[in-house]
mmCIF file of C-alpha atoms in Angstrom:
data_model
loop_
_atom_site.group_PDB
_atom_site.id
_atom_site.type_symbol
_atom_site.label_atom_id
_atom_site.label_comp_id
_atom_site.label_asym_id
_atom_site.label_seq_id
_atom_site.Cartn_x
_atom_site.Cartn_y
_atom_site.Cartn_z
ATOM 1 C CA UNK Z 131 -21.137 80.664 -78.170
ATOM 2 C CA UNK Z 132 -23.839 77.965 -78.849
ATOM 3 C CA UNK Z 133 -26.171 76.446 -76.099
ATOM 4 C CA UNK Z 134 -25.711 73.424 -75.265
ATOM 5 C CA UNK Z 135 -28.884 70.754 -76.236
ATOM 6 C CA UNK Z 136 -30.449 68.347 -73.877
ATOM 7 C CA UNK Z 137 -28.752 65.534 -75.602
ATOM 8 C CA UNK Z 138 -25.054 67.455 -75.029
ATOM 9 C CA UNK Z 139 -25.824 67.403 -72.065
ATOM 10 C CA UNK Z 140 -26.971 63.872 -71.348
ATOM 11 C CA UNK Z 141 -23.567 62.600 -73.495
ATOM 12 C CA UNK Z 142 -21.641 65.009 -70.875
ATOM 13 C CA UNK Z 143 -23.093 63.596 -67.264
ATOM 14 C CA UNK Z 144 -22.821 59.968 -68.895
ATOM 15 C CA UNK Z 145 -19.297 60.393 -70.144
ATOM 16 C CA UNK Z 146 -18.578 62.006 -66.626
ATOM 17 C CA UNK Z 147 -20.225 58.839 -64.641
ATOM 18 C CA UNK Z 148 -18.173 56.892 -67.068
ATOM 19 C CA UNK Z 149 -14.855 59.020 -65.903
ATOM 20 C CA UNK Z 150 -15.977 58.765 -62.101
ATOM 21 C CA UNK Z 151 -16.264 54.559 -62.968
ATOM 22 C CA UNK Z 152 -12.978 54.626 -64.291
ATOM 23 C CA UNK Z 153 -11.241 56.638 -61.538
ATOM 24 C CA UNK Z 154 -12.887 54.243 -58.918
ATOM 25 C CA UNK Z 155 -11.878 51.419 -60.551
ATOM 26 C CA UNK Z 156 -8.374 52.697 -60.868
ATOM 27 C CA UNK Z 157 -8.350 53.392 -56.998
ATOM 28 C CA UNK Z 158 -9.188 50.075 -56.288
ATOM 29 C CA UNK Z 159 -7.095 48.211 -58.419
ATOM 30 C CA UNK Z 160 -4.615 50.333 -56.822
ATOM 31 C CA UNK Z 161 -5.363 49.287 -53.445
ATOM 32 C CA UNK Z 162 -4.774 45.645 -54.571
ATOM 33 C CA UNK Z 163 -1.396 46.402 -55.762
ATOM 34 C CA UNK Z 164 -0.322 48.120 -52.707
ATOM 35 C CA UNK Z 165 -1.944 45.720 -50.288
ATOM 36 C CA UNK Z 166 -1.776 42.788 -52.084
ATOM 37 C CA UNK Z 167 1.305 42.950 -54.579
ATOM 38 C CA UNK Z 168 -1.954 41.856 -57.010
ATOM 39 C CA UNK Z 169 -0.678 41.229 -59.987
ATOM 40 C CA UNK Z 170 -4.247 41.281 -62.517
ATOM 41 C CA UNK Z 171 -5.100 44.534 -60.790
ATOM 42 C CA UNK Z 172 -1.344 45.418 -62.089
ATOM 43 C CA UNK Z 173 -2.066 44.150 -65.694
ATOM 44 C CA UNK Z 174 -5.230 46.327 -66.349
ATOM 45 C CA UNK Z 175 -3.308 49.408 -64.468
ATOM 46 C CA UNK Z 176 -0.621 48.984 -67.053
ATOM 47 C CA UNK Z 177 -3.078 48.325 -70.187
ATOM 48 C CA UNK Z 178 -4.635 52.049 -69.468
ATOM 49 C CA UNK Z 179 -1.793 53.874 -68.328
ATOM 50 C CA UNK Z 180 1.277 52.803 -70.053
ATOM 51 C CA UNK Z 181 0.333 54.240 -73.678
ATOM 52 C CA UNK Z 182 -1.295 57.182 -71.809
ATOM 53 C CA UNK Z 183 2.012 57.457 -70.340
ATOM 54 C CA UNK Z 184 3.733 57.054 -73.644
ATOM 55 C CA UNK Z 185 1.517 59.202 -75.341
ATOM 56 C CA UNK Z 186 1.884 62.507 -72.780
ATOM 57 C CA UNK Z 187 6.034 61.503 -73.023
ATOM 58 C CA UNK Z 188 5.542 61.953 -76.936
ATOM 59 C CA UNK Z 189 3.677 65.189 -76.612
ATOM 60 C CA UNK Z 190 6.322 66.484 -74.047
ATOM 61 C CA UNK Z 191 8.616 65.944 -76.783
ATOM 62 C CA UNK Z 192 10.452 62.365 -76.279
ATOM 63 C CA UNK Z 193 11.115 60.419 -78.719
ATOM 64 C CA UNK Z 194 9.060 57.670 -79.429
ATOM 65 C CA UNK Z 195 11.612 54.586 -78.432
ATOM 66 C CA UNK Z 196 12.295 56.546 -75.874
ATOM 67 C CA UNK Z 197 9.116 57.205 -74.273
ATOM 68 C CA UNK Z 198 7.904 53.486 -75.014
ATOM 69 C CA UNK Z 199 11.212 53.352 -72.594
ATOM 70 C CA UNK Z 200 9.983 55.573 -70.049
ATOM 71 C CA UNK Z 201 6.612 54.555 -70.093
ATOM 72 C CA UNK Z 202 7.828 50.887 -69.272
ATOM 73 C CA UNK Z 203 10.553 52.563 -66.590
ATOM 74 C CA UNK Z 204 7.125 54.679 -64.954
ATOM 75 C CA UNK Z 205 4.570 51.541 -64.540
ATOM 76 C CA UNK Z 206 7.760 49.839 -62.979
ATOM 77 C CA UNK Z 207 7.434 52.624 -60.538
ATOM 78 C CA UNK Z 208 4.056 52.368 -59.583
ATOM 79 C CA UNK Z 209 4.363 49.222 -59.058
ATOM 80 C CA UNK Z 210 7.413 49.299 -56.406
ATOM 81 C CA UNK Z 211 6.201 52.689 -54.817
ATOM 82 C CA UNK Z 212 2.510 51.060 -54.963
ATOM 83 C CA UNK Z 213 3.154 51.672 -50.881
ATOM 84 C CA UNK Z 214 3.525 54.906 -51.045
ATOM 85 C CA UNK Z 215 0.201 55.557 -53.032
ATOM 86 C CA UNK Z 216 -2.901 57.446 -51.159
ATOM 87 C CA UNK Z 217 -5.771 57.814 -52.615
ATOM 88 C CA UNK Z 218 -7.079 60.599 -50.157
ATOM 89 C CA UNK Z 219 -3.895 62.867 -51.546
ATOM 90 C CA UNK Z 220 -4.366 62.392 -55.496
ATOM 91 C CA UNK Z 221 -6.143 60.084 -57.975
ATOM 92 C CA UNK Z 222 -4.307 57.011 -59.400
ATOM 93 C CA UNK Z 223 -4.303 59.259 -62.981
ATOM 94 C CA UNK Z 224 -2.391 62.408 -60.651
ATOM 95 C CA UNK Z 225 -0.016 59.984 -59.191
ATOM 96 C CA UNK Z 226 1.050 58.112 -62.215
ATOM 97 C CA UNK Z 227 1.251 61.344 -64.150
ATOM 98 C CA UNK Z 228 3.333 62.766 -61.386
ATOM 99 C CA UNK Z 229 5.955 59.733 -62.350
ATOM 100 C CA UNK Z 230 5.759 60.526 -66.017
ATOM 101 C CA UNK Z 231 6.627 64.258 -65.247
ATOM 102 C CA UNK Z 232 9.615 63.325 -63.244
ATOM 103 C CA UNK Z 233 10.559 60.699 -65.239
ATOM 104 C CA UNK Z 234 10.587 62.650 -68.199
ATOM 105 C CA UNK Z 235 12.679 65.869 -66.266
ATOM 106 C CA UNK Z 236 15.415 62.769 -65.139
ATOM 107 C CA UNK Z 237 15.637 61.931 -68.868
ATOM 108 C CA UNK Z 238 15.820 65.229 -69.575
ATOM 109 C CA UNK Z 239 18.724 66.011 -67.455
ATOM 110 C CA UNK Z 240 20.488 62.370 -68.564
ATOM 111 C CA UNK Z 241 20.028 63.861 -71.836
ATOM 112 C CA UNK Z 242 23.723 65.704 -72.071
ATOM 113 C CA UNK Z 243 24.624 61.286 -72.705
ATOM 114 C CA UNK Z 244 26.863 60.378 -69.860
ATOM 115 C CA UNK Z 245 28.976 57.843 -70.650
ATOM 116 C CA UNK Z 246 27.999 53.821 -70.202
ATOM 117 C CA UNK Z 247 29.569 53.619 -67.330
ATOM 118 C CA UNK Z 248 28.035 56.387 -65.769
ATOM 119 C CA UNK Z 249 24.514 54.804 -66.212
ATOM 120 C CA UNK Z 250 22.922 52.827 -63.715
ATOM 121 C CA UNK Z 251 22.434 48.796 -63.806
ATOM 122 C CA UNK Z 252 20.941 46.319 -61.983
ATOM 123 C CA UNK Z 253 17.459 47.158 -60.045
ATOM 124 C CA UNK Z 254 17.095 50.616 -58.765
ATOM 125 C CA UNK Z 255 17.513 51.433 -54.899
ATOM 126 C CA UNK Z 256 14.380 51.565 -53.093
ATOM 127 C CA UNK Z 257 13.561 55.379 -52.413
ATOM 128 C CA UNK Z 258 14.583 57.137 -49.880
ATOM 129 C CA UNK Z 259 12.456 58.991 -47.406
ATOM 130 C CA UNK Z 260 13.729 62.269 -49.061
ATOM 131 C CA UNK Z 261 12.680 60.336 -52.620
ATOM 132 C CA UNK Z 262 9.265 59.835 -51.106
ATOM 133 C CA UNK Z 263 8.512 63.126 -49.595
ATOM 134 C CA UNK Z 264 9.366 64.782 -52.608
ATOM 135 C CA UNK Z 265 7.071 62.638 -54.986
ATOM 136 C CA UNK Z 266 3.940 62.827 -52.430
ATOM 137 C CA UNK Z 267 4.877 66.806 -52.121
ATOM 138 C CA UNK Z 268 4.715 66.890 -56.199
ATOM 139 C CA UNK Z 269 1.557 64.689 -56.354
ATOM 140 C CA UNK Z 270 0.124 66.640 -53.942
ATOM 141 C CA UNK Z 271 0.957 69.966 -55.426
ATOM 142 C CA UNK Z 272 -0.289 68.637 -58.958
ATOM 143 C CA UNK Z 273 -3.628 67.604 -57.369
ATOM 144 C CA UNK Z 274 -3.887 70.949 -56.253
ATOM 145 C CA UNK Z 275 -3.140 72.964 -58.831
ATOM 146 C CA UNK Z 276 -5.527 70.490 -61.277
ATOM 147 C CA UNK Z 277 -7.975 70.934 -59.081
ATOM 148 C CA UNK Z 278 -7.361 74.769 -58.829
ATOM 149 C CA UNK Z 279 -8.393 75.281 -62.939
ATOM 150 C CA UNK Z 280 -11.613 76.687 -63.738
ATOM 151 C CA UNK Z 281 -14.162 73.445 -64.519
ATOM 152 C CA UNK Z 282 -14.163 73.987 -68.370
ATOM 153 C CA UNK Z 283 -10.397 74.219 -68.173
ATOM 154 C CA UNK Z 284 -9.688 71.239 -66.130
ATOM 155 C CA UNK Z 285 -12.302 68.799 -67.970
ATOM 156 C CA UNK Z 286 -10.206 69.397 -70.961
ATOM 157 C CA UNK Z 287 -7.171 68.677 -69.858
ATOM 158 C CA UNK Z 288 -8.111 65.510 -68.487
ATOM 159 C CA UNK Z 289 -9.391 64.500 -71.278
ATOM 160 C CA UNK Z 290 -6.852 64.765 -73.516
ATOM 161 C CA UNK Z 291 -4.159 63.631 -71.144
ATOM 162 C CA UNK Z 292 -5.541 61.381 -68.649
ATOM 163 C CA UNK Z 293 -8.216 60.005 -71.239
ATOM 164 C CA UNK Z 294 -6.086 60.625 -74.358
ATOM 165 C CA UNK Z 295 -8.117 61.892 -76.533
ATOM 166 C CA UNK Z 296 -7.019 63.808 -79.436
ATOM 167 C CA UNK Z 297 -8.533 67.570 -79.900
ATOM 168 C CA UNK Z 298 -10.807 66.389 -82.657
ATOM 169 C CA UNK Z 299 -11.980 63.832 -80.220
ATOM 170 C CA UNK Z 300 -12.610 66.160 -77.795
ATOM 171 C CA UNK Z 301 -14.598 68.770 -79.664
ATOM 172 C CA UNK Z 302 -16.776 65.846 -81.083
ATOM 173 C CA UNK Z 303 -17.516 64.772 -77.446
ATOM 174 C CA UNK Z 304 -18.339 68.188 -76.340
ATOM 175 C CA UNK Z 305 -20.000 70.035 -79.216
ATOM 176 C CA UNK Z 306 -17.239 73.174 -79.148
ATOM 177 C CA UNK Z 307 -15.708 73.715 -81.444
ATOM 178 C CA UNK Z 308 -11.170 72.906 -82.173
ATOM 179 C CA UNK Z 309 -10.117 76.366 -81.831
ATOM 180 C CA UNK Z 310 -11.752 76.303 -78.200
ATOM 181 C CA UNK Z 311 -10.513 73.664 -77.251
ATOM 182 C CA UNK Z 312 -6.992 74.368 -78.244
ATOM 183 C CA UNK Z 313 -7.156 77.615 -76.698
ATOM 184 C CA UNK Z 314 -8.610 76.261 -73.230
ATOM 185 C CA UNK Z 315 -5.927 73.340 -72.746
ATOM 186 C CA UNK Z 316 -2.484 75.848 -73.925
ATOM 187 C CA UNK Z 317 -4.057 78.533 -71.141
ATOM 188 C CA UNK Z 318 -4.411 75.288 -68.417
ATOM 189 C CA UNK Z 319 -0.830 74.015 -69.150
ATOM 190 C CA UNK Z 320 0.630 77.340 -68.659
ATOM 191 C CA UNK Z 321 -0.956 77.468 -65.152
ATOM 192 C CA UNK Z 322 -0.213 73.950 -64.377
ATOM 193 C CA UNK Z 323 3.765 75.306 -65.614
ATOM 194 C CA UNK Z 324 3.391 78.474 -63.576
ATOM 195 C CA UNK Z 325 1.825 76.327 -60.153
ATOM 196 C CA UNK Z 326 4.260 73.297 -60.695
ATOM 197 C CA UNK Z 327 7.403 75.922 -60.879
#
């Protein structure tokens, strides 16, 4: 394994201040949604997060229509549940995620095609207090077991999920080299799987 160089390094701490920006900004534009109903904070929410959201949807295996769907369905979300949002429990990127996941596992199970009828129309009812538990529980539980990962494991898999950035991207970013990288984020998702049940 090669050491890194000063100017790794240096690209490293900047990219993470750059992260640590982001994630602050996120929080706060969150803040105005749930406070506020604000709906410019909303817009650059959904700019970031809605092909992010598409994009993990895609890698999970949804079809693209689908997913651009579902992506659409999960920034709906946030914005409705914006109440129920805390930033001392999970980032803005853990808690939209956590949508996506369950999203996807609803579509999932819709998946065997009921019939039109069977679907639901008209807006969605607001969520119950069992609803809400159960999503804080999962955020909460995804928070931990992100934050459980080894460093090099966990820096990864932000990346490329919360940052979406492809593998290539990645290894250019970091210096190490694909096979790494590959190898890193399929051992982190199995723990994530194992943790997340």
């Amino acid at each position: 394994m090669s050491a890194s160089t000063p100017g790794q390094d240096q690209g490293r701490d900047k990219s993470a201040d750059r992260r640590a920006q982001e994630a602050a900004a996120w929080v706060e534009d969150m803040l105005l949604i749930r406070d506020h109903k604000d709906r410019e904070a909303f817009a650059r929410l959904f700019a970031h997060f809605a092909p992010r959201v598409k994009g993990f949807l895609m890698k999970s295996g949804t079809e693209g229509q689908l997913a651009e769907d579902c992506a659409q369905d999960v920034m709906v979300t946030v914005w409705r549940k914006a109440h129920l949002y805390d930033p001392a429990r999970a980032t803005v990127a853990t808690w939209v995620f956590t949508i996506a996941r369950n999203r996807r596992i609803d579509v999932a199970r819709r998946d065997r095609r009921p019939e039109p009828e069977d679907l639901g129309w008209g807006p969605e009812p607001d969520a119950t207090q069992e609803d809400s538990v159960a999503l804080q529980q999962e955020t909460e539980q995804l928070g931990a077991a992100l934050k459980a990962l080894p460093a090099k494991q966990r820096d990864l898999i932000e990346r490329a999920y919360f940052g979406d950035l492809s593998h290539k991207e990645i290894a250019e970013a970091t210096g190490l080299p694909l096979g790494t990288i590959k190898s890193r984020i399929r051992l982190a998702l199995d723990k994530l799987r194992h943790a997340m049940g």
